């Protein structure tokens, strides 16, 4: 099977940390170029626009979009008009109304589209989903605590309206909706730094379609150990995802999980979608974020500083 030639649009931290190493290790994909003005160190064709890259690399067949979420429609439309299949880093867009257009654009163009949620591919998620089959979930408690200074150093775009702590928090919501299906937001408190347009912390209350009660605590100001856990109390015992879903414990005992990486599985899934000409554009985690902003009570906290 020949590797599919793909380009990365936007060579920032997530592209360098995850996408580029994953593509380098893949036998299903071949990095054919990048769209970036800051990629002189990469041994690959680099151009300022996707159209220019496609002209230079005619065999280009797909694109993975890793730019910040604002303004994604123009990039996706350009890719589709060039006949490319499209994969999009989370969150898919700046607004729900924008993201909802992507599937129809891809369908009209006859191309595959994958709006990704990388945490759904964490090693412990599929085994947990299998264990939950036939069991009743009573309560879910989420703690997603990390330090923005570590994971997004100096990246001011993270404080654009609608992002903030929900950049990592949406990862937890993506796992939650993968496990529970439909989830409703019933209450939210959002804590905004005095000098920023998005929250640095959030407390959420949700309810699953079968009445499961869900609580979530998100923080972008976690000092010391970083924490990404989800604990599910069921009629058959307690399950806990740790390390963002990378580890799983059932009733306190570790469970074997598959080898491989989140992004490796994402790109395998994208290859399957391309092979079948299909679209995967689930927006359930994104809808929960917008619901949190709609019903959330706003609290102001101390101003944020990158140097604290």
Tab-separated table of C-alpha atoms in Angstrom:
chain	number	residue	atom	x	y	z
A	1	UNK	CA	0.000	0.000	0.000
A	2	UNK	CA	1.432	3.356	-1.038
A	3	UNK	CA	1.634	6.055	1.603
A	4	UNK	CA	-0.783	8.959	1.100
A	5	UNK	CA	0.954	12.330	0.543
A	6	UNK	CA	-0.275	14.807	3.150
A	7	UNK	CA	0.549	18.373	4.186
A	8	UNK	CA	0.444	20.096	7.557
A	9	UNK	CA	-1.102	23.571	7.670
A	10	UNK	CA	0.276	25.488	10.648
A	11	UNK	CA	3.549	24.291	12.148
A	12	UNK	CA	3.091	25.289	15.779
A	13	UNK	CA	3.586	23.440	19.035
A	14	UNK	CA	0.926	20.759	18.521
A	15	UNK	CA	2.195	20.030	15.008
A	16	UNK	CA	5.784	19.690	16.184
A	17	UNK	CA	4.932	17.742	19.337
A	18	UNK	CA	2.425	15.309	17.834
A	19	UNK	CA	1.637	15.502	14.124
A	20	UNK	CA	5.135	15.604	12.636
A	21	UNK	CA	6.537	12.714	14.752
A	22	UNK	CA	3.403	10.657	14.059
A	23	UNK	CA	3.663	11.152	10.307
A	24	UNK	CA	7.382	10.361	10.389
A	25	UNK	CA	6.596	6.999	12.023
A	26	UNK	CA	3.612	6.152	9.792
A	27	UNK	CA	3.604	3.731	6.868
A	28	UNK	CA	0.173	4.969	5.746
A	29	UNK	CA	1.107	8.647	5.333
A	30	UNK	CA	3.970	10.611	3.792
A	31	UNK	CA	4.599	14.230	4.732
A	32	UNK	CA	4.740	15.993	1.364
A	33	UNK	CA	4.902	19.589	2.540
A	34	UNK	CA	3.822	22.223	5.016
A	35	UNK	CA	2.013	25.533	4.874
A	36	UNK	CA	3.920	27.814	7.220
A	37	UNK	CA	6.189	30.832	7.340
A	38	UNK	CA	8.066	29.339	10.273
A	39	UNK	CA	9.267	25.940	9.052
A	40	UNK	CA	12.734	26.627	7.635
A	41	UNK	CA	14.161	23.862	9.802
A	42	UNK	CA	12.043	21.144	8.177
A	43	UNK	CA	13.403	19.131	5.269
A	44	UNK	CA	10.166	19.369	3.294
A	45	UNK	CA	8.519	21.686	0.772
A	46	UNK	CA	7.166	24.762	2.597
A	47	UNK	CA	4.889	27.457	1.142
A	48	UNK	CA	2.848	30.367	2.522
A	49	UNK	CA	-0.455	29.095	1.084
A	50	UNK	CA	-2.025	25.725	0.417
A	51	UNK	CA	-2.642	26.659	-3.210
A	52	UNK	CA	1.051	27.376	-3.698
A	53	UNK	CA	2.004	24.088	-2.040
A	54	UNK	CA	-0.399	22.105	-4.225
A	55	UNK	CA	1.096	23.720	-7.329
A	56	UNK	CA	4.574	22.698	-6.168
A	57	UNK	CA	3.489	19.207	-5.065
A	58	UNK	CA	0.780	18.075	-7.522
A	59	UNK	CA	0.466	14.620	-5.964
A	60	UNK	CA	-0.658	16.117	-2.632
A	61	UNK	CA	-3.842	14.272	-1.598
A	62	UNK	CA	-4.699	15.348	1.943
A	63	UNK	CA	-4.129	18.023	4.527
A	64	UNK	CA	-4.030	18.154	8.323
A	65	UNK	CA	-5.001	21.570	9.694
A	66	UNK	CA	-3.181	22.566	12.886
A	67	UNK	CA	-3.760	26.325	12.906
A	68	UNK	CA	-5.564	28.052	15.810
A	69	UNK	CA	-9.338	27.543	15.438
A	70	UNK	CA	-10.218	31.079	14.330
A	71	UNK	CA	-10.624	31.380	10.555
A	72	UNK	CA	-10.665	27.680	9.722
A	73	UNK	CA	-13.450	27.938	7.122
A	74	UNK	CA	-11.241	29.639	4.549
A	75	UNK	CA	-8.493	27.028	4.947
A	76	UNK	CA	-10.928	24.105	4.749
A	77	UNK	CA	-12.695	25.555	1.714
A	78	UNK	CA	-9.364	26.104	-0.047
A	79	UNK	CA	-8.309	22.519	0.680
A	80	UNK	CA	-11.568	21.077	-0.623
A	81	UNK	CA	-11.463	23.216	-3.762
A	82	UNK	CA	-7.994	21.790	-4.404
A	83	UNK	CA	-9.451	18.267	-4.179
A	84	UNK	CA	-7.838	17.407	-0.846
A	85	UNK	CA	-9.200	15.268	1.975
A	86	UNK	CA	-9.159	17.180	5.256
A	87	UNK	CA	-8.269	16.389	8.876
A	88	UNK	CA	-8.748	19.108	11.515
A	89	UNK	CA	-7.096	19.478	14.929
A	90	UNK	CA	-9.417	20.175	17.859
A	91	UNK	CA	-11.303	22.382	18.543
A	92	UNK	CA	-12.660	22.360	14.986
A	93	UNK	CA	-13.518	26.074	14.777
A	94	UNK	CA	-14.145	29.215	16.778
A	95	UNK	CA	-17.941	28.770	16.730
A	96	UNK	CA	-20.489	25.985	16.375
A	97	UNK	CA	-22.158	27.682	13.399
A	98	UNK	CA	-18.823	27.698	11.569
A	99	UNK	CA	-18.007	24.080	12.444
A	100	UNK	CA	-21.449	22.893	11.354
A	101	UNK	CA	-20.674	23.992	7.793
A	102	UNK	CA	-17.630	21.795	7.372
A	103	UNK	CA	-19.405	18.480	6.769
A	104	UNK	CA	-21.646	19.906	4.049
A	105	UNK	CA	-18.663	21.589	2.384
A	106	UNK	CA	-16.824	18.258	2.319
A	107	UNK	CA	-19.889	16.377	1.121
A	108	UNK	CA	-20.461	18.836	-1.720
A	109	UNK	CA	-16.807	18.515	-2.720
A	110	UNK	CA	-16.908	14.723	-2.538
A	111	UNK	CA	-13.996	14.608	-0.091
A	112	UNK	CA	-13.393	12.997	3.293
A	113	UNK	CA	-13.395	15.100	6.459
A	114	UNK	CA	-12.234	14.207	9.960
A	115	UNK	CA	-12.864	16.593	12.860
A	116	UNK	CA	-10.576	15.003	15.425
A	117	UNK	CA	-10.769	14.516	19.187
A	118	UNK	CA	-7.401	13.039	20.057
A	119	UNK	CA	-8.232	12.117	23.668
A	120	UNK	CA	-10.879	9.663	22.442
A	121	UNK	CA	-7.926	7.668	21.099
A	122	UNK	CA	-6.123	7.527	24.454
A	123	UNK	CA	-5.104	3.956	25.251
A	124	UNK	CA	-7.526	3.440	28.127
A	125	UNK	CA	-10.695	4.723	26.465
A	126	UNK	CA	-11.589	1.752	24.267
A	127	UNK	CA	-10.969	-0.829	27.057
A	128	UNK	CA	-13.084	1.277	29.418
A	129	UNK	CA	-15.877	1.506	26.863
A	130	UNK	CA	-15.842	-2.286	26.521
A	131	UNK	CA	-15.878	-2.752	30.318
A	132	UNK	CA	-18.852	-0.410	30.663
A	133	UNK	CA	-20.948	-2.450	28.247
A	134	UNK	CA	-23.892	-3.868	30.211
A	135	UNK	CA	-23.111	-1.828	33.321
A	136	UNK	CA	-25.049	1.148	34.672
A	137	UNK	CA	-23.090	4.341	35.271
A	138	UNK	CA	-24.285	6.282	38.298
A	139	UNK	CA	-21.788	9.120	38.651
A	140	UNK	CA	-18.813	10.528	36.799
A	141	UNK	CA	-16.245	12.860	38.381
A	142	UNK	CA	-13.694	14.647	36.193
A	143	UNK	CA	-10.578	16.544	37.247
A	144	UNK	CA	-8.668	18.131	34.351
A	145	UNK	CA	-5.964	20.354	35.832
A	146	UNK	CA	-2.944	21.665	33.948
A	147	UNK	CA	-0.693	24.716	33.746
A	148	UNK	CA	-1.160	26.822	30.616
A	149	UNK	CA	2.374	28.157	31.090
A	150	UNK	CA	3.753	24.661	30.498
A	151	UNK	CA	1.506	23.536	27.648
A	152	UNK	CA	0.989	26.821	25.770
A	153	UNK	CA	3.911	29.060	26.743
A	154	UNK	CA	3.302	32.629	25.581
A	155	UNK	CA	0.499	31.639	23.180
A	156	UNK	CA	-1.947	34.514	23.514
A	157	UNK	CA	-4.433	32.972	21.072
A	158	UNK	CA	-5.365	30.539	23.845
A	159	UNK	CA	-7.088	33.428	25.651
A	160	UNK	CA	-9.333	34.359	22.717
A	161	UNK	CA	-13.065	34.338	23.614
A	162	UNK	CA	-14.439	30.827	23.941
A	163	UNK	CA	-11.116	29.030	24.500
A	164	UNK	CA	-9.082	29.351	27.715
A	165	UNK	CA	-9.391	26.348	30.003
A	166	UNK	CA	-11.689	24.650	27.508
A	167	UNK	CA	-8.744	23.984	25.218
A	168	UNK	CA	-7.729	21.094	27.517
A	169	UNK	CA	-11.186	20.727	29.045
A	170	UNK	CA	-12.758	19.782	25.732
A	171	UNK	CA	-10.497	16.721	25.734
A	172	UNK	CA	-12.280	15.457	28.840
A	173	UNK	CA	-15.644	16.264	27.259
A	174	UNK	CA	-14.662	14.320	24.147
A	175	UNK	CA	-13.970	11.214	26.242
A	176	UNK	CA	-17.169	11.740	28.234
A	177	UNK	CA	-19.372	11.900	25.131
A	178	UNK	CA	-17.559	8.915	23.645
A	179	UNK	CA	-18.463	6.865	26.733
A	180	UNK	CA	-21.923	8.197	27.609
A	181	UNK	CA	-23.328	9.397	24.316
A	182	UNK	CA	-25.615	12.443	24.628
A	183	UNK	CA	-24.795	14.666	27.610
A	184	UNK	CA	-26.576	17.839	28.770
A	185	UNK	CA	-25.002	20.783	30.580
A	186	UNK	CA	-27.056	21.602	33.695
A	187	UNK	CA	-24.851	24.160	35.444
A	188	UNK	CA	-21.512	25.947	35.115
A	189	UNK	CA	-19.296	28.454	36.902
A	190	UNK	CA	-16.591	30.044	34.770
A	191	UNK	CA	-13.680	31.892	36.380
A	192	UNK	CA	-12.180	34.643	34.223
A	193	UNK	CA	-8.875	36.366	34.966
A	194	UNK	CA	-9.392	40.113	35.229
A	195	UNK	CA	-7.258	40.673	32.112
A	196	UNK	CA	-8.413	37.812	29.855
A	197	UNK	CA	-11.440	37.082	27.660
A	198	UNK	CA	-11.666	33.364	28.465
A	199	UNK	CA	-11.833	31.403	31.724
A	200	UNK	CA	-8.834	29.979	33.514
A	201	UNK	CA	-11.014	27.556	35.507
A	202	UNK	CA	-14.492	26.051	35.367
A	203	UNK	CA	-16.836	23.949	37.489
A	204	UNK	CA	-19.428	22.030	35.461
A	205	UNK	CA	-22.495	19.938	36.217
A	206	UNK	CA	-23.883	17.643	33.530
A	207	UNK	CA	-26.321	14.797	33.053
A	208	UNK	CA	-26.082	11.831	30.711
A	209	UNK	CA	-28.950	10.541	28.622
A	210	UNK	CA	-29.634	7.729	31.100
A	211	UNK	CA	-29.571	10.080	34.089
A	212	UNK	CA	-25.874	9.768	34.921
A	213	UNK	CA	-24.696	12.656	37.103
A	214	UNK	CA	-21.439	14.235	35.966
A	215	UNK	CA	-19.255	16.809	37.713
A	216	UNK	CA	-16.120	18.368	36.236
A	217	UNK	CA	-13.410	20.637	37.578
A	218	UNK	CA	-11.135	22.271	35.007
A	219	UNK	CA	-8.103	24.444	35.734
A	220	UNK	CA	-5.492	26.111	33.521
A	221	UNK	CA	-3.525	27.263	36.567
A	222	UNK	CA	-2.446	23.961	38.093
A	223	UNK	CA	0.976	24.140	39.742
A	224	UNK	CA	2.982	21.025	40.481
A	225	UNK	CA	1.660	17.641	39.290
A	226	UNK	CA	-0.705	17.873	36.320
A	227	UNK	CA	-3.954	15.948	36.698
A	228	UNK	CA	-6.255	14.495	34.042
A	229	UNK	CA	-8.576	11.929	35.640
A	230	UNK	CA	-12.112	10.645	35.118
A	231	UNK	CA	-13.731	8.376	37.706
A	232	UNK	CA	-16.910	6.440	36.908
A	233	UNK	CA	-19.000	4.815	39.644
A	234	UNK	CA	-21.106	1.976	38.273
A	235	UNK	CA	-23.253	-0.886	39.507
A	236	UNK	CA	-20.289	-3.138	38.752
A	237	UNK	CA	-17.576	-1.190	40.527
A	238	UNK	CA	-15.420	1.872	39.934
A	239	UNK	CA	-13.311	2.672	36.891
A	240	UNK	CA	-10.742	5.452	36.684
A	241	UNK	CA	-9.005	6.873	33.650
A	242	UNK	CA	-5.696	8.522	34.508
A	243	UNK	CA	-3.134	10.555	32.558
A	244	UNK	CA	-5.758	11.886	30.170
A	245	UNK	CA	-6.989	8.397	29.388
A	246	UNK	CA	-3.572	6.836	28.936
A	247	UNK	CA	-4.025	4.540	31.951
A	248	UNK	CA	-7.051	2.646	33.247
A	249	UNK	CA	-7.794	1.196	36.682
A	250	UNK	CA	-10.789	-0.979	37.570
A	251	UNK	CA	-11.596	-1.130	41.270
A	252	UNK	CA	-8.101	0.190	41.998
A	253	UNK	CA	-6.211	-2.358	39.894
A	254	UNK	CA	-4.337	-1.450	36.681
A	255	UNK	CA	-5.745	-2.792	33.415
A	256	UNK	CA	-3.669	-3.636	30.357
A	257	UNK	CA	-4.257	-1.134	27.556
A	258	UNK	CA	-3.261	-1.252	23.864
A	259	UNK	CA	0.115	0.007	22.729
A	260	UNK	CA	0.364	2.909	20.322
A	261	UNK	CA	-0.335	6.631	20.522
A	262	UNK	CA	-3.393	8.849	20.333
A	263	UNK	CA	-2.209	10.569	17.179
A	264	UNK	CA	-1.135	7.319	15.589
A	265	UNK	CA	-4.682	6.066	15.969
A	266	UNK	CA	-6.065	9.397	14.709
A	267	UNK	CA	-4.095	9.150	11.496
A	268	UNK	CA	-5.058	5.482	11.088
A	269	UNK	CA	-8.690	6.542	11.407
A	270	UNK	CA	-8.190	9.320	8.856
A	271	UNK	CA	-6.674	6.812	6.409
A	272	UNK	CA	-9.750	4.607	6.849
A	273	UNK	CA	-12.083	7.532	6.203
A	274	UNK	CA	-10.155	8.500	3.075
A	275	UNK	CA	-10.213	4.911	1.835
A	276	UNK	CA	-13.991	4.742	2.240
A	277	UNK	CA	-14.728	8.332	1.197
A	278	UNK	CA	-16.447	9.011	4.530
A	279	UNK	CA	-16.926	11.940	6.914
A	280	UNK	CA	-16.504	11.954	10.710
A	281	UNK	CA	-17.557	15.359	12.021
A	282	UNK	CA	-18.924	14.827	15.534
A	283	UNK	CA	-19.434	18.127	17.392
A	284	UNK	CA	-20.811	16.799	20.704
A	285	UNK	CA	-17.840	17.960	22.853
A	286	UNK	CA	-17.913	21.396	21.216
A	287	UNK	CA	-21.642	21.791	21.926
A	288	UNK	CA	-21.025	21.204	25.636
A	289	UNK	CA	-18.459	24.005	25.660
A	290	UNK	CA	-20.896	26.424	24.050
A	291	UNK	CA	-23.587	25.348	26.518
A	292	UNK	CA	-21.216	26.076	29.411
A	293	UNK	CA	-20.717	29.616	28.128
A	294	UNK	CA	-24.470	30.053	27.590
A	295	UNK	CA	-25.562	29.082	31.105
A	296	UNK	CA	-22.346	29.635	33.032
A	297	UNK	CA	-22.135	32.081	35.916
A	298	UNK	CA	-19.100	34.326	35.536
A	299	UNK	CA	-16.666	34.954	38.385
A	300	UNK	CA	-13.663	37.276	38.114
A	301	UNK	CA	-10.340	36.134	39.572
A	302	UNK	CA	-6.863	37.646	39.745
A	303	UNK	CA	-5.217	38.840	36.554
A	304	UNK	CA	-3.134	36.222	34.717
A	305	UNK	CA	0.604	36.550	34.118
A	306	UNK	CA	2.815	34.264	32.061
A	307	UNK	CA	5.672	34.898	34.470
A	308	UNK	CA	3.941	34.002	37.753
